[in-house]
Coordinates of C-alpha atoms in Angstrom, one line a residue:
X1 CA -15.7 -20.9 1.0
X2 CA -13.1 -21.9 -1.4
X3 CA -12.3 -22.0 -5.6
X4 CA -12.8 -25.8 -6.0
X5 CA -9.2 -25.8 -7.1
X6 CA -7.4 -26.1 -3.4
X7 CA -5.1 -29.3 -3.8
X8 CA -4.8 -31.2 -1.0
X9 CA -0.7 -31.4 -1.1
X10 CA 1.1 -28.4 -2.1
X11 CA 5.3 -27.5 -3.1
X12 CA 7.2 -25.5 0.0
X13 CA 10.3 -24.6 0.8
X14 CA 11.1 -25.7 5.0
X15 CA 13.4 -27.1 7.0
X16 CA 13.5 -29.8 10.2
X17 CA 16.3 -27.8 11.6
X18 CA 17.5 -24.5 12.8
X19 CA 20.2 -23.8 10.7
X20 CA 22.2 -22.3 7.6
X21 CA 20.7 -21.5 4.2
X22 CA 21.2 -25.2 3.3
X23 CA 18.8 -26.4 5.9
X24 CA 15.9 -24.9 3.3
X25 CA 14.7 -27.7 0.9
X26 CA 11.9 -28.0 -1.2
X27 CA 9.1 -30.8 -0.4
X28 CA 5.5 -31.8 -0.6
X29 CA 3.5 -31.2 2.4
X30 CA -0.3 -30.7 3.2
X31 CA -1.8 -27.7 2.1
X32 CA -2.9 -26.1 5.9
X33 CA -6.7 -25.6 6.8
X34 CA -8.3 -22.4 7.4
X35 CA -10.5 -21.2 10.1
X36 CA -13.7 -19.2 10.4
X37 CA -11.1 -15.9 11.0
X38 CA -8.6 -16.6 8.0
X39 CA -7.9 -16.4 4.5
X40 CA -6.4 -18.9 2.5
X41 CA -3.6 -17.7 0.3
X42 CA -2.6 -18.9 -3.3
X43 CA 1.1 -17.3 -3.8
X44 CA 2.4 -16.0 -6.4
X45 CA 4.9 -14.2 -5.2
X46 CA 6.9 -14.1 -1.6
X47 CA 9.3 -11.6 -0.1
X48 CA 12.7 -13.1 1.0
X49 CA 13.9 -10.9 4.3
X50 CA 16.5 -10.8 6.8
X51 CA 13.6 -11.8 9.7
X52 CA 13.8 -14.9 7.9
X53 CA 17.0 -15.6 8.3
X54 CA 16.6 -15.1 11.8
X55 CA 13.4 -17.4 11.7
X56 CA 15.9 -20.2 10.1
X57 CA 18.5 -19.9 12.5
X58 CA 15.8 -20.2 15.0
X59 CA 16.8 -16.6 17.1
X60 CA 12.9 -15.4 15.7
X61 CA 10.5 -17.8 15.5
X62 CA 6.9 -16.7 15.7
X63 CA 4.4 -18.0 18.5
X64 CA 3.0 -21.4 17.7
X65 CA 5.5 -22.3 15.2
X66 CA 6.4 -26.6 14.9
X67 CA 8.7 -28.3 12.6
X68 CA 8.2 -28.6 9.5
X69 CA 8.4 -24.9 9.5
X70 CA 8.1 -22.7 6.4
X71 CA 9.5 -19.8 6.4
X72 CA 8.4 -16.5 4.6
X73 CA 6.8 -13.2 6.5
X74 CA 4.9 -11.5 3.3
X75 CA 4.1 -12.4 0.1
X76 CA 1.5 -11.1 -2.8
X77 CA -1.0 -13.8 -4.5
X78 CA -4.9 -14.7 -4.9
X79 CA -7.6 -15.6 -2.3
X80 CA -8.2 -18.8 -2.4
X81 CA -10.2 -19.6 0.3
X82 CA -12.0 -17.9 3.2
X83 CA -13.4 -18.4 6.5
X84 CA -17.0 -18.0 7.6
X85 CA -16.1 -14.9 9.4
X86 CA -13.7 -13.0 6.6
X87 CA -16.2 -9.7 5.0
X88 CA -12.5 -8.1 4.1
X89 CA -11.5 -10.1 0.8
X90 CA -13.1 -12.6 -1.1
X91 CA -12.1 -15.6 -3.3
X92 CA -10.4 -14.7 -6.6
X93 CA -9.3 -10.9 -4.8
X94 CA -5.5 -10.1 -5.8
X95 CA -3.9 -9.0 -2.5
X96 CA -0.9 -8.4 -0.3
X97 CA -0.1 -10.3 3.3
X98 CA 2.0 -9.3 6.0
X99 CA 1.5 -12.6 8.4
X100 CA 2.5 -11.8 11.5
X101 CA 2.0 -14.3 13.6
X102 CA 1.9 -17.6 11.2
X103 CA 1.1 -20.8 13.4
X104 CA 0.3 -22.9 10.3
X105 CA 3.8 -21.9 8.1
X106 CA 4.6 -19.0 6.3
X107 CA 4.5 -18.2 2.4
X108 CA 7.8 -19.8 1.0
X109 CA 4.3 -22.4 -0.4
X110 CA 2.3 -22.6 -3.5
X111 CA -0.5 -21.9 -0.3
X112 CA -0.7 -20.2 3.2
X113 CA -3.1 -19.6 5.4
X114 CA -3.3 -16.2 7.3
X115 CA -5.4 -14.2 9.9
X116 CA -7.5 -12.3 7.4
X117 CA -6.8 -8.8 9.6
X118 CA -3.6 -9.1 7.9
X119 CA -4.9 -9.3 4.2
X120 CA -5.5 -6.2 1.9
X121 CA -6.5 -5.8 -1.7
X122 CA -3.6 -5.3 -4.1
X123 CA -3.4 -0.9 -4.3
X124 CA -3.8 0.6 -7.4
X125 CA -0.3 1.6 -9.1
X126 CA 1.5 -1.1 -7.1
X127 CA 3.0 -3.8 -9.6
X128 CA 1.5 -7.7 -9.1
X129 CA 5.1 -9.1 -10.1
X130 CA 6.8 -7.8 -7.1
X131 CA 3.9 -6.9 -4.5
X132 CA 5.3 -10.1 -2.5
X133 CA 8.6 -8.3 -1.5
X134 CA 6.6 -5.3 -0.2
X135 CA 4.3 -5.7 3.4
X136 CA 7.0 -6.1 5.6
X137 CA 9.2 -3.6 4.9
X138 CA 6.8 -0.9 3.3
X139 CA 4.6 -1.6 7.0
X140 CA 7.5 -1.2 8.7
X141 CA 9.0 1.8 7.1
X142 CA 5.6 3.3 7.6
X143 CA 5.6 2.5 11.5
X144 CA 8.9 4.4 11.5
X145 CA 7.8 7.3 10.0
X146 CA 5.1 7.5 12.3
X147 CA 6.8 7.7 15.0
X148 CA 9.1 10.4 14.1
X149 CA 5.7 12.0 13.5
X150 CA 7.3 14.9 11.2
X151 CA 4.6 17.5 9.8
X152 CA 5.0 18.1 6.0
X153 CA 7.7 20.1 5.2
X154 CA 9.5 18.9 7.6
X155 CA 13.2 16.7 6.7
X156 CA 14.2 13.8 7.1
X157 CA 17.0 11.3 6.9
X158 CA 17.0 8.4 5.6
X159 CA 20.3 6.0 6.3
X160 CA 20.2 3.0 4.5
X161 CA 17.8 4.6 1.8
X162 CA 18.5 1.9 -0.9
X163 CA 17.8 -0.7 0.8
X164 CA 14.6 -3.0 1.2
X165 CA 13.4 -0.7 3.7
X166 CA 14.9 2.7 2.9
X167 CA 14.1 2.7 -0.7
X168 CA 10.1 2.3 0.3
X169 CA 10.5 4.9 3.5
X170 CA 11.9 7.8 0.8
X171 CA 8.8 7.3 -1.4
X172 CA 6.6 6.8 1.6
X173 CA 8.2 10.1 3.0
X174 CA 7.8 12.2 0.0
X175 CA 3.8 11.2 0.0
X176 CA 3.6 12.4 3.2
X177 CA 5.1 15.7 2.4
X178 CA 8.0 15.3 3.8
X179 CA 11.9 16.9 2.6
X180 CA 14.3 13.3 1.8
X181 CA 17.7 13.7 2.4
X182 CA 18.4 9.8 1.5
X183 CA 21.8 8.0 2.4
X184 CA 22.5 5.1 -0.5
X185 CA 24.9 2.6 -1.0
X186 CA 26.8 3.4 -4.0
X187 CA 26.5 4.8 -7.1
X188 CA 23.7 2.9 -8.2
X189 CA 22.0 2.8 -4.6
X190 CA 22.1 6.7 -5.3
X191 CA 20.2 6.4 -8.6
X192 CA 17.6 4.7 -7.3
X193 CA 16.7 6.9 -4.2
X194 CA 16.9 9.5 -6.9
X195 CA 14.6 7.7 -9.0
X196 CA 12.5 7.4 -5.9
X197 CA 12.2 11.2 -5.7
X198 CA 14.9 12.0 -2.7
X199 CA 15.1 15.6 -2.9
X200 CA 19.6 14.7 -2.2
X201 CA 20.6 11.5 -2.8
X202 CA 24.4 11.0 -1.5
X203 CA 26.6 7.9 -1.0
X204 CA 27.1 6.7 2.3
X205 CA 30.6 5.1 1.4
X206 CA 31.7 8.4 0.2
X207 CA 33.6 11.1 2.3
X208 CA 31.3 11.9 5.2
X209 CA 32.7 15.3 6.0
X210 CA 31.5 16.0 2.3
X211 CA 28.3 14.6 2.9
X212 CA 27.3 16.2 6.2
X213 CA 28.4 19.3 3.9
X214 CA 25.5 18.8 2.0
X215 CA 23.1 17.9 4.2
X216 CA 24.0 21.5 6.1
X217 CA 23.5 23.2 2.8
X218 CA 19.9 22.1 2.5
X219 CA 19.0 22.0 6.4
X220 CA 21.1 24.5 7.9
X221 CA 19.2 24.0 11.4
X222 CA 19.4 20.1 10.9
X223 CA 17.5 17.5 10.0
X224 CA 14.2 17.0 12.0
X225 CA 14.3 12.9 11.6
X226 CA 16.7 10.1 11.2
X227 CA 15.4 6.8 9.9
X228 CA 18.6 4.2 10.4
X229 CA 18.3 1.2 8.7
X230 CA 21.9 0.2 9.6
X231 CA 24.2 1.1 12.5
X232 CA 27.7 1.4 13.1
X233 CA 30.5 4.0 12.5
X234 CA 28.8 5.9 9.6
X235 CA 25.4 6.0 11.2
X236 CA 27.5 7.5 14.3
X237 CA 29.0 9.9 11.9
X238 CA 25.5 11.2 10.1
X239 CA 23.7 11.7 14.0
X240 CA 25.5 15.2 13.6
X241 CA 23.4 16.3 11.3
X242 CA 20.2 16.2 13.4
X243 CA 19.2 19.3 14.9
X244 CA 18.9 19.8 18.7
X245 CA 16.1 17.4 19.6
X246 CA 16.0 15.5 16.8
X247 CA 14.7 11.7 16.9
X248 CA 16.7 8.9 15.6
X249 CA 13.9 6.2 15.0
X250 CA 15.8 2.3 13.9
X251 CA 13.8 -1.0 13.3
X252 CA 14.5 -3.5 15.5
X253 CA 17.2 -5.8 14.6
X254 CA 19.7 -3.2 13.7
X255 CA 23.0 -4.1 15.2
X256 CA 25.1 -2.6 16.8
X257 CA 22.1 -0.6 18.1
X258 CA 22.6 3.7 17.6
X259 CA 23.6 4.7 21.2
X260 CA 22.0 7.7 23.8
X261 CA 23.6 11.2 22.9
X262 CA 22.4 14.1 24.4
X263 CA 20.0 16.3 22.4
X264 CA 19.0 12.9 20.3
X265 CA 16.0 11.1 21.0
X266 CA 16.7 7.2 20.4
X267 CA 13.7 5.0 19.3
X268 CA 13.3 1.8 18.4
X269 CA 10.4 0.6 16.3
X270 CA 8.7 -3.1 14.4
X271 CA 6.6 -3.0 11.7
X272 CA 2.4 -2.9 12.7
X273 CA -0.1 -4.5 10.6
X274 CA -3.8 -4.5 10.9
X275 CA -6.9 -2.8 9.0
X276 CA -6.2 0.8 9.8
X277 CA -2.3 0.2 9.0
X278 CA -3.1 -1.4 5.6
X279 CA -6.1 0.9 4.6
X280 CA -3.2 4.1 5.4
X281 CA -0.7 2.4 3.4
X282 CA -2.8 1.4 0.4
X283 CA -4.3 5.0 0.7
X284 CA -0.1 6.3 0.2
X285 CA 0.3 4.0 -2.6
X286 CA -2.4 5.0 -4.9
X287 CA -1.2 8.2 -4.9
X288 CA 1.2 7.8 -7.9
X289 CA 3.4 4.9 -9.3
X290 CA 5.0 3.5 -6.5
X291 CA 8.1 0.8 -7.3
X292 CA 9.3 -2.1 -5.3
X293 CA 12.9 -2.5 -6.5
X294 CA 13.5 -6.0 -7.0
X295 CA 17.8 -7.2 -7.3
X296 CA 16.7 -10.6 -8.0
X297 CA 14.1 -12.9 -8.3
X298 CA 14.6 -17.1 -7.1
X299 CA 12.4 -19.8 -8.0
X300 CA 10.9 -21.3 -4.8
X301 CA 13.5 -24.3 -4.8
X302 CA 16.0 -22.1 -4.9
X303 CA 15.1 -20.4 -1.3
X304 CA 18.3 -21.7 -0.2
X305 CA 20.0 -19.4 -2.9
X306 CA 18.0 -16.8 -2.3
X307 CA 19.6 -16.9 1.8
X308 CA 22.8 -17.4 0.3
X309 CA 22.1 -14.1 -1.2
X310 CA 20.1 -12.2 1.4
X311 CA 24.1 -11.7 2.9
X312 CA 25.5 -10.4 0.8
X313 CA 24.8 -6.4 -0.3
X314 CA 22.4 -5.4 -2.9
X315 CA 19.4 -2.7 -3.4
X316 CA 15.9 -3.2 -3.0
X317 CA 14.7 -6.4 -2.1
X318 CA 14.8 -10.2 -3.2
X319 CA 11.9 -12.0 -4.3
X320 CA 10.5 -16.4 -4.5
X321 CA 8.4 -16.3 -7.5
X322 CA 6.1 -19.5 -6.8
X323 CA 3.3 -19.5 -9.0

């Protein structure tokens, strides 16, 4: 069932060739076909991540993928079209999409068509204008947070807490009763998580004697969890202030990878999407205003830009805004 307004041809941002950021460019291609199982996405708005930038270069490339490919995980828009089978959404619902698997392109396009498992209606209290940057991370940082499996009252830390991950894992934290002890970058990465509700915001690229100084003050025992949304020296630095048997939980992808130390549980985790994943994470949405901290926003011709930008630092997340 569709609107009556599906195009046959549509805009997209893809490339021919694994590559660098130039290797994006906008063209005209068919719009792709649904089947009795999927949804047919109109996009308004896509989130621009660093799994795309590995889906460029060509080191992450999901199952069934061809050339042209377009790129783009997640992204926020209408229903345009369904299959035979789909009872989740309808046409003319506003929802969210975390594609997982995408044989027929991602959502750098004015349309993309998706498994409709991995649809859910836009929550309450979550803003339309930047809904597209969230399913990835906020599914991811929810993943992560289950496995440390902390009971409310509980703390945890959060390395890497302004970022496009961190920055949804403190408010995600906080709804699930849990004590945020969030690591930012900077002086305005530390307003944010603050913003966000951290119950201590500090500055990772401050004095880290000082800032494990705080962190005892509040949990003199340690902290139960560690979410690390970044390795290296400072990550190695902030493992001291887990308690004994702590668990260090880090997405996949973080490099260099947080090493075995004795009394430290190391686990790695990847986003999971699905009904019961979605339903949970609409549930922790609606209750209160939840933000999706957007540094800047790229037409969809410029997704070259926006990988121009993706390396270099910023908080929250970037966003293609393509309808």
């Amino acid at each position: 069932m569709a609107d009556g307004d599906v195009p046959e041809r549509m805009q997209a941002a893809a490339l021919d060739e694994f590559g660098g950021p130039g290797v994006i460019t906008l063209r005209i291609l068919p719009v792709p076909q649904i089947a009795d199982d999927e949804v047919l996405i109109k996009v308004w708005s896509a989130g621009v991540g660093v799994w795309d930038a590995f889906e460029r270069e060509g080191t992450l490339v999901p199952e069934g993928t061809s050339f042209p490919i377009v790129p783009g995980a997640d992204a926020a828009g209408s229903v345009a079209a369904v299959g035979r089978q789909v009872t989740n959404v309808a046409v003319g619902d506003v929802v969210y999409v975390y594609g997982y698997t995408r044989p027929k392109g991602g959502f750098y396009a004015e349309y993309a068509a998706t498994k409709a498992q991995y649809v859910a209606k836009l929550p309450a209290g979550l803003p339309v204008e930047h809904a597209g940057a969230m399913p990835t991370d906020a599914l991811t940082a929810l993943s992560g947070l289950d496995m440390l499996g902390l009971s409310a009252g509980a703390w945890v830390l959060i390395f890497g807490a302004s970022g496009g991950q961190g920055h949804l894992a403190v408010q995600l934290a906080k709804r699930q009763g849990l004590n945020v002890v969030a690591v930012a970058s900077g002086a305005e990465g530390v307003a944010l998580v603050t913003r966000l509700g951290a119950d201590v915001a500090l500055d990772g690229h401050g004095d880290l004697a000082e800032v494990l100084g705080r962190i005892r003050e509040v949990a003199p025992d340690g902290v139960d969890g560690l979410l690390a949304m970044a390795g290296g020296e400072t990550l190695d630095k902030l493992t001291e202030a887990l308690r004994d048997g702590g668990v260090l939980g880090y997405p996949h992808g973080v490099q260099p990878e947080p090493s075995e130390r004795p009394g430290v549980t190391v686990r790695a985790y990847d986003g999971e999407t699905g009904p019961r994943q979605l339903q949970r994470l609409n549930e922790l949405i609606e209750a209160g205003p939840f933000q999706v901290h957007v540094a800047e926003k790229f037409p969809l011709g410029q997704a070259a830009e926006a990988h121009r930008r993706l390396q270099t630092s910023f908080p929250g997340k970037l966003l293609l805004t393509v309808a």
